[in-house]
Coordinates of C-alpha atoms in Angstrom, one line a residue:
X26 CA 57.7 -65.5 79.5
X27 CA 54.3 -64.1 80.3
X28 CA 54.3 -60.3 80.7
X29 CA 52.6 -58.9 83.8
X30 CA 51.9 -55.3 82.9
X31 CA 51.6 -53.7 79.5
X32 CA 51.6 -49.9 79.3
X33 CA 49.4 -48.4 76.6
X34 CA 49.2 -44.9 75.3
X35 CA 48.4 -43.0 72.1
X36 CA 49.4 -39.6 70.8
X37 CA 49.0 -37.3 67.7
X38 CA 50.7 -34.0 67.1
X39 CA 52.4 -34.4 70.5
X40 CA 55.1 -31.8 69.7
X41 CA 52.8 -29.2 68.1
X42 CA 50.3 -29.4 70.9
X43 CA 52.9 -29.4 73.7
X44 CA 52.2 -32.8 75.3
X45 CA 54.6 -34.1 77.9
X46 CA 54.3 -37.5 76.1
X47 CA 57.9 -38.5 76.7
X48 CA 57.6 -37.8 80.4
X49 CA 54.2 -39.6 80.4
X50 CA 55.8 -42.8 79.1
X51 CA 58.8 -42.4 81.4
X52 CA 56.4 -42.3 84.4
X53 CA 55.1 -45.8 83.8
X54 CA 58.3 -47.3 82.3
X55 CA 59.6 -49.1 85.4
X56 CA 56.1 -50.4 86.2
X57 CA 55.6 -52.1 82.8
X58 CA 57.1 -55.1 81.0
X59 CA 56.2 -53.6 77.6
X60 CA 54.8 -50.3 76.4
X61 CA 52.6 -49.9 73.4
X62 CA 52.8 -46.4 71.8
X63 CA 50.3 -45.7 69.1
X64 CA 51.3 -42.6 67.1
X65 CA 48.7 -40.9 64.9
X66 CA 49.3 -39.7 61.4
X67 CA 47.4 -37.2 59.1
X68 CA 47.2 -39.4 56.0
X69 CA 46.3 -43.0 55.2
X70 CA 49.8 -43.7 53.9
X71 CA 51.1 -43.0 57.5
X72 CA 53.8 -40.6 56.3
X73 CA 52.7 -37.2 57.6
X74 CA 53.0 -36.2 61.3
X75 CA 54.5 -33.3 63.2
X76 CA 57.7 -35.2 64.1
X77 CA 56.2 -37.0 67.1
X78 CA 57.1 -40.4 65.7
X79 CA 60.8 -39.6 65.2
X80 CA 60.9 -37.9 68.6
X81 CA 59.5 -40.9 70.5
X82 CA 61.3 -43.6 68.5
X83 CA 64.6 -41.7 69.2
X84 CA 64.0 -41.6 72.9
X85 CA 62.6 -45.1 73.4
X86 CA 64.6 -47.9 71.9
X87 CA 64.5 -51.6 72.5
X88 CA 62.1 -54.6 72.4
X89 CA 60.2 -53.2 75.4
X90 CA 58.7 -50.4 73.3
X91 CA 56.2 -51.4 70.6
X92 CA 55.4 -48.5 68.2
X93 CA 52.3 -48.4 66.1
X94 CA 51.3 -46.0 63.3
X95 CA 47.6 -45.2 62.8
X96 CA 45.6 -42.8 60.6
X97 CA 43.3 -40.4 62.3
X98 CA 40.2 -40.3 60.0
X99 CA 38.9 -36.7 60.1
X100 CA 35.4 -38.1 59.4
X101 CA 35.3 -39.6 63.0
X102 CA 34.3 -36.4 64.7
X103 CA 31.4 -37.5 66.9
X104 CA 31.9 -37.3 70.7
X105 CA 35.6 -37.8 70.4
X106 CA 35.2 -41.4 69.4
X107 CA 38.5 -41.5 67.6
X108 CA 40.2 -41.2 71.0
X109 CA 38.8 -44.5 72.2
X110 CA 39.5 -46.0 68.8
X111 CA 43.1 -45.1 69.1
X112 CA 43.3 -46.4 72.6
X113 CA 41.8 -49.7 71.6
X114 CA 44.4 -50.1 68.8
X115 CA 47.1 -50.0 71.4
X116 CA 45.1 -52.2 73.8
X117 CA 44.7 -54.9 71.2
X118 CA 48.5 -55.2 70.9
X119 CA 49.1 -55.5 74.6
X120 CA 50.2 -59.0 75.7
X121 CA 50.4 -58.4 79.5
X122 CA 48.0 -59.8 82.0
X123 CA 47.2 -56.2 83.0
X124 CA 47.2 -52.9 81.2
X125 CA 48.3 -49.6 82.7
X126 CA 46.8 -46.8 80.6
X127 CA 48.4 -43.3 80.5
X128 CA 47.4 -40.5 78.2
X129 CA 49.9 -38.1 76.7
X130 CA 49.2 -35.3 79.2
X131 CA 49.2 -37.5 82.3
X132 CA 51.9 -38.8 84.6
X133 CA 52.2 -41.2 87.5
X134 CA 54.3 -40.2 90.6
X135 CA 57.3 -42.4 91.3
X136 CA 56.1 -42.6 94.9
X137 CA 52.9 -44.4 93.8
X138 CA 54.5 -47.1 91.7
X139 CA 55.1 -49.6 94.5
X140 CA 51.5 -49.2 95.6
X141 CA 50.3 -50.0 92.1
X142 CA 52.6 -53.1 91.9
X143 CA 51.2 -54.4 95.2
X144 CA 47.6 -53.8 94.1
X145 CA 48.3 -55.8 90.9
X146 CA 49.7 -58.6 93.1
X147 CA 46.4 -58.6 95.0
X148 CA 44.5 -58.9 91.7
X149 CA 46.6 -62.0 90.9
X150 CA 44.9 -63.8 93.7
X151 CA 41.5 -61.9 93.8
X152 CA 39.6 -62.2 90.5
X153 CA 36.4 -60.6 91.9
X154 CA 37.3 -57.2 90.3
X155 CA 39.0 -56.2 87.0
X156 CA 40.3 -52.7 87.4
X157 CA 42.0 -50.1 89.6
X158 CA 40.7 -46.6 90.0
X159 CA 43.2 -43.8 90.5
X160 CA 42.8 -40.3 92.0
X161 CA 43.4 -37.3 89.9
X162 CA 45.0 -33.9 90.2
X163 CA 44.2 -31.5 87.4
X164 CA 46.5 -28.5 86.8
X165 CA 45.2 -25.3 85.3
X166 CA 47.0 -22.3 83.8
X167 CA 50.3 -23.3 85.5
X168 CA 51.6 -26.2 87.5
X169 CA 51.3 -24.5 90.8
X170 CA 47.5 -24.2 90.4
X171 CA 45.1 -27.1 90.5
X172 CA 41.4 -27.2 89.6
X173 CA 39.3 -29.1 92.0
X174 CA 35.5 -28.9 91.5
X175 CA 32.6 -31.0 90.5
X176 CA 33.3 -30.1 86.9
X177 CA 36.6 -32.0 87.0
X178 CA 36.6 -35.8 87.4
X179 CA 38.3 -36.7 90.7
X180 CA 39.1 -40.3 89.8
X181 CA 39.1 -42.7 86.9
X182 CA 39.9 -46.3 85.8
X183 CA 43.5 -46.5 84.6
X184 CA 44.6 -50.1 85.1
X185 CA 42.6 -53.0 83.8
X186 CA 42.8 -56.8 83.6
X187 CA 43.6 -57.8 80.1
X188 CA 42.0 -60.5 78.0
X189 CA 38.4 -60.0 79.1
X190 CA 37.3 -57.8 76.2
X191 CA 37.5 -54.6 78.3
X192 CA 37.6 -51.6 75.9
X193 CA 38.2 -47.9 75.9
X194 CA 34.9 -46.0 76.0
X195 CA 33.6 -43.0 74.0
X196 CA 36.2 -40.2 74.3
X197 CA 38.7 -42.5 76.1
X198 CA 38.2 -41.0 79.6
X199 CA 37.5 -44.5 80.9
X200 CA 36.9 -48.2 80.1
X201 CA 33.8 -50.5 79.8
X202 CA 33.2 -54.2 79.6
X203 CA 32.7 -55.7 76.1
X204 CA 28.9 -55.5 76.7
X205 CA 29.3 -51.7 77.5
X206 CA 28.6 -52.4 81.2
X207 CA 30.7 -50.7 83.9
X208 CA 33.9 -52.5 85.0
X209 CA 34.0 -53.6 88.7
X210 CA 37.0 -51.9 90.2
X211 CA 38.9 -51.1 93.4
X212 CA 39.9 -47.6 94.4
X213 CA 43.6 -47.4 95.3
X214 CA 45.8 -44.7 96.8
X215 CA 47.6 -43.6 93.7
X216 CA 47.2 -40.4 91.7
X217 CA 47.3 -39.4 88.1
X218 CA 48.8 -35.9 87.5
X219 CA 47.0 -34.3 84.6
X220 CA 48.8 -31.4 82.8
X221 CA 46.4 -31.0 79.9
X222 CA 45.4 -27.5 80.9
X223 CA 48.8 -26.3 82.1
X224 CA 50.4 -25.3 78.8
X225 CA 51.2 -21.9 77.3
X226 CA 48.1 -20.0 76.0
X227 CA 49.1 -20.1 72.4
X228 CA 49.7 -23.9 72.7
X229 CA 46.3 -24.3 74.5
X230 CA 44.6 -22.4 71.7
X231 CA 46.0 -24.9 69.2
X232 CA 44.9 -27.8 71.4
X233 CA 41.3 -26.5 71.9
X234 CA 41.0 -26.0 68.1
X235 CA 42.2 -29.6 67.5
X236 CA 39.8 -31.0 70.1
X237 CA 36.9 -29.0 68.8
X238 CA 37.4 -30.8 65.4
X239 CA 37.6 -34.2 67.2
X240 CA 34.2 -33.6 68.8
X241 CA 32.4 -31.3 66.3
X242 CA 34.3 -31.5 63.0
X243 CA 34.6 -28.0 61.3
X244 CA 31.2 -26.8 62.7
X245 CA 32.8 -24.8 65.5
X246 CA 34.4 -21.4 64.9
X247 CA 38.0 -20.8 66.0
X248 CA 38.2 -18.6 69.0
X249 CA 41.2 -17.2 70.9
X250 CA 42.1 -18.9 74.2
X251 CA 43.0 -17.0 77.3
X252 CA 43.3 -18.4 80.8
X253 CA 40.9 -16.9 83.3
X254 CA 40.4 -17.3 87.0
X255 CA 37.4 -19.6 87.2
X256 CA 35.8 -21.3 90.1
X257 CA 37.6 -24.2 91.7
X258 CA 41.2 -23.0 91.4
X259 CA 43.5 -23.4 94.4
X260 CA 47.3 -23.5 95.0
X261 CA 49.0 -26.8 94.5
X262 CA 51.4 -27.5 97.3
X263 CA 52.5 -31.0 96.6
X264 CA 55.5 -32.4 94.6
X265 CA 55.3 -33.2 91.0
X266 CA 56.6 -36.4 89.5
X267 CA 60.4 -36.1 89.0
X268 CA 60.1 -37.0 85.3
X269 CA 58.2 -33.7 84.8
X270 CA 60.9 -31.4 86.2
X271 CA 62.5 -30.4 82.8
X272 CA 59.1 -30.1 81.1
X273 CA 57.8 -27.9 83.9
X274 CA 60.8 -25.6 83.7
X275 CA 60.4 -25.4 79.9
X276 CA 56.7 -24.8 79.9
X277 CA 56.2 -22.3 82.7
X278 CA 53.6 -19.6 82.1
X279 CA 54.4 -16.0 83.1
X280 CA 51.0 -15.9 84.6
X281 CA 49.8 -15.7 88.2
X282 CA 46.4 -17.0 87.5
X283 CA 45.2 -16.7 91.2
X284 CA 45.9 -13.0 91.1
X285 CA 43.4 -12.4 88.2
X286 CA 39.9 -11.2 89.0
X287 CA 37.5 -14.0 89.5
X288 CA 35.2 -14.5 86.5
X289 CA 31.8 -15.0 88.1
X290 CA 29.1 -17.0 86.4
X291 CA 25.7 -17.3 88.0
X292 CA 25.8 -21.1 87.3
X293 CA 28.7 -21.3 89.7
X294 CA 26.4 -20.7 92.7
X295 CA 25.1 -24.3 92.5
X296 CA 28.6 -25.5 91.9
X297 CA 29.9 -23.7 94.9
X298 CA 27.2 -25.3 97.1
X299 CA 27.9 -28.7 95.7
X300 CA 31.6 -28.3 96.2
X301 CA 31.2 -27.1 99.7
X302 CA 29.1 -30.2 100.6
X303 CA 31.8 -32.4 99.1
X304 CA 34.5 -30.6 101.1
X305 CA 32.5 -31.2 104.4
X306 CA 31.4 -34.7 103.7
X307 CA 33.7 -36.2 101.0
X308 CA 30.5 -37.0 99.0
X309 CA 30.2 -35.6 95.4
X310 CA 26.6 -35.1 94.6
X311 CA 25.5 -36.5 91.3
X312 CA 29.0 -37.7 90.4
X313 CA 29.3 -39.6 87.1
X314 CA 31.4 -42.7 87.3
X315 CA 32.6 -44.8 84.3
X316 CA 33.1 -47.7 86.7
X317 CA 31.6 -49.6 89.6
X318 CA 33.5 -49.8 92.9
X319 CA 33.6 -53.1 94.9
X320 CA 32.4 -53.0 98.5

């Protein structure tokens, strides 16, 4: 029987770095006919990890879940390329006609799943485009604060038509066609909830160190991490995906980030003007997009 939607994800050191990876997978579970979970290891023999493999294989059992082991080569430290490499390892194993991508710090809302299903049904009869673009909410410092500014991407390609050679691109923020051109997509009314910057400060320090190595090797010095009230923060007044309830309760920061003094940066002046223009018009000046939107 042909599978319609494959879920794909990758993770390394998910426990150590505080990723809601179980919740992330759960958020796409009912949408997908199979889910490919690529777990990274520290050695070529694929025997050393932080327990993420055992944690996930314990929670997700059955033929629906296809687990892969992969070695994260520390020599691949240019521009985060290992992230797209690991995404593509999962993508290559996907057998569905479409692939729903989710990263380990992202979740879909249960209220959006029916919308996504209906949009996939439309793609079945309309082959003029090959991807669906989702909106984004980025949390910062705590799950009751979101960061909304030109410095954070407001939408990204997260569902693609499989079998066309579409691949994860650079640091795995988005996808491109096999010739590196942008994928023609449709914007839909569904949202990715991004919790990557909503973890405890000590966990965030470990995460930032790990990502510095992914992008720069050992050239960067380790620095302490502290949340600050930066430009673009505002209260989040919506509802989180239900699968995140327990994680949110366990990972709350004892920090009221919006009560901190604002850390002014002269570069923020242009950012403020640009964000104000976007607020008034809905147009983001100079927005970078990994995709093309159909008319």
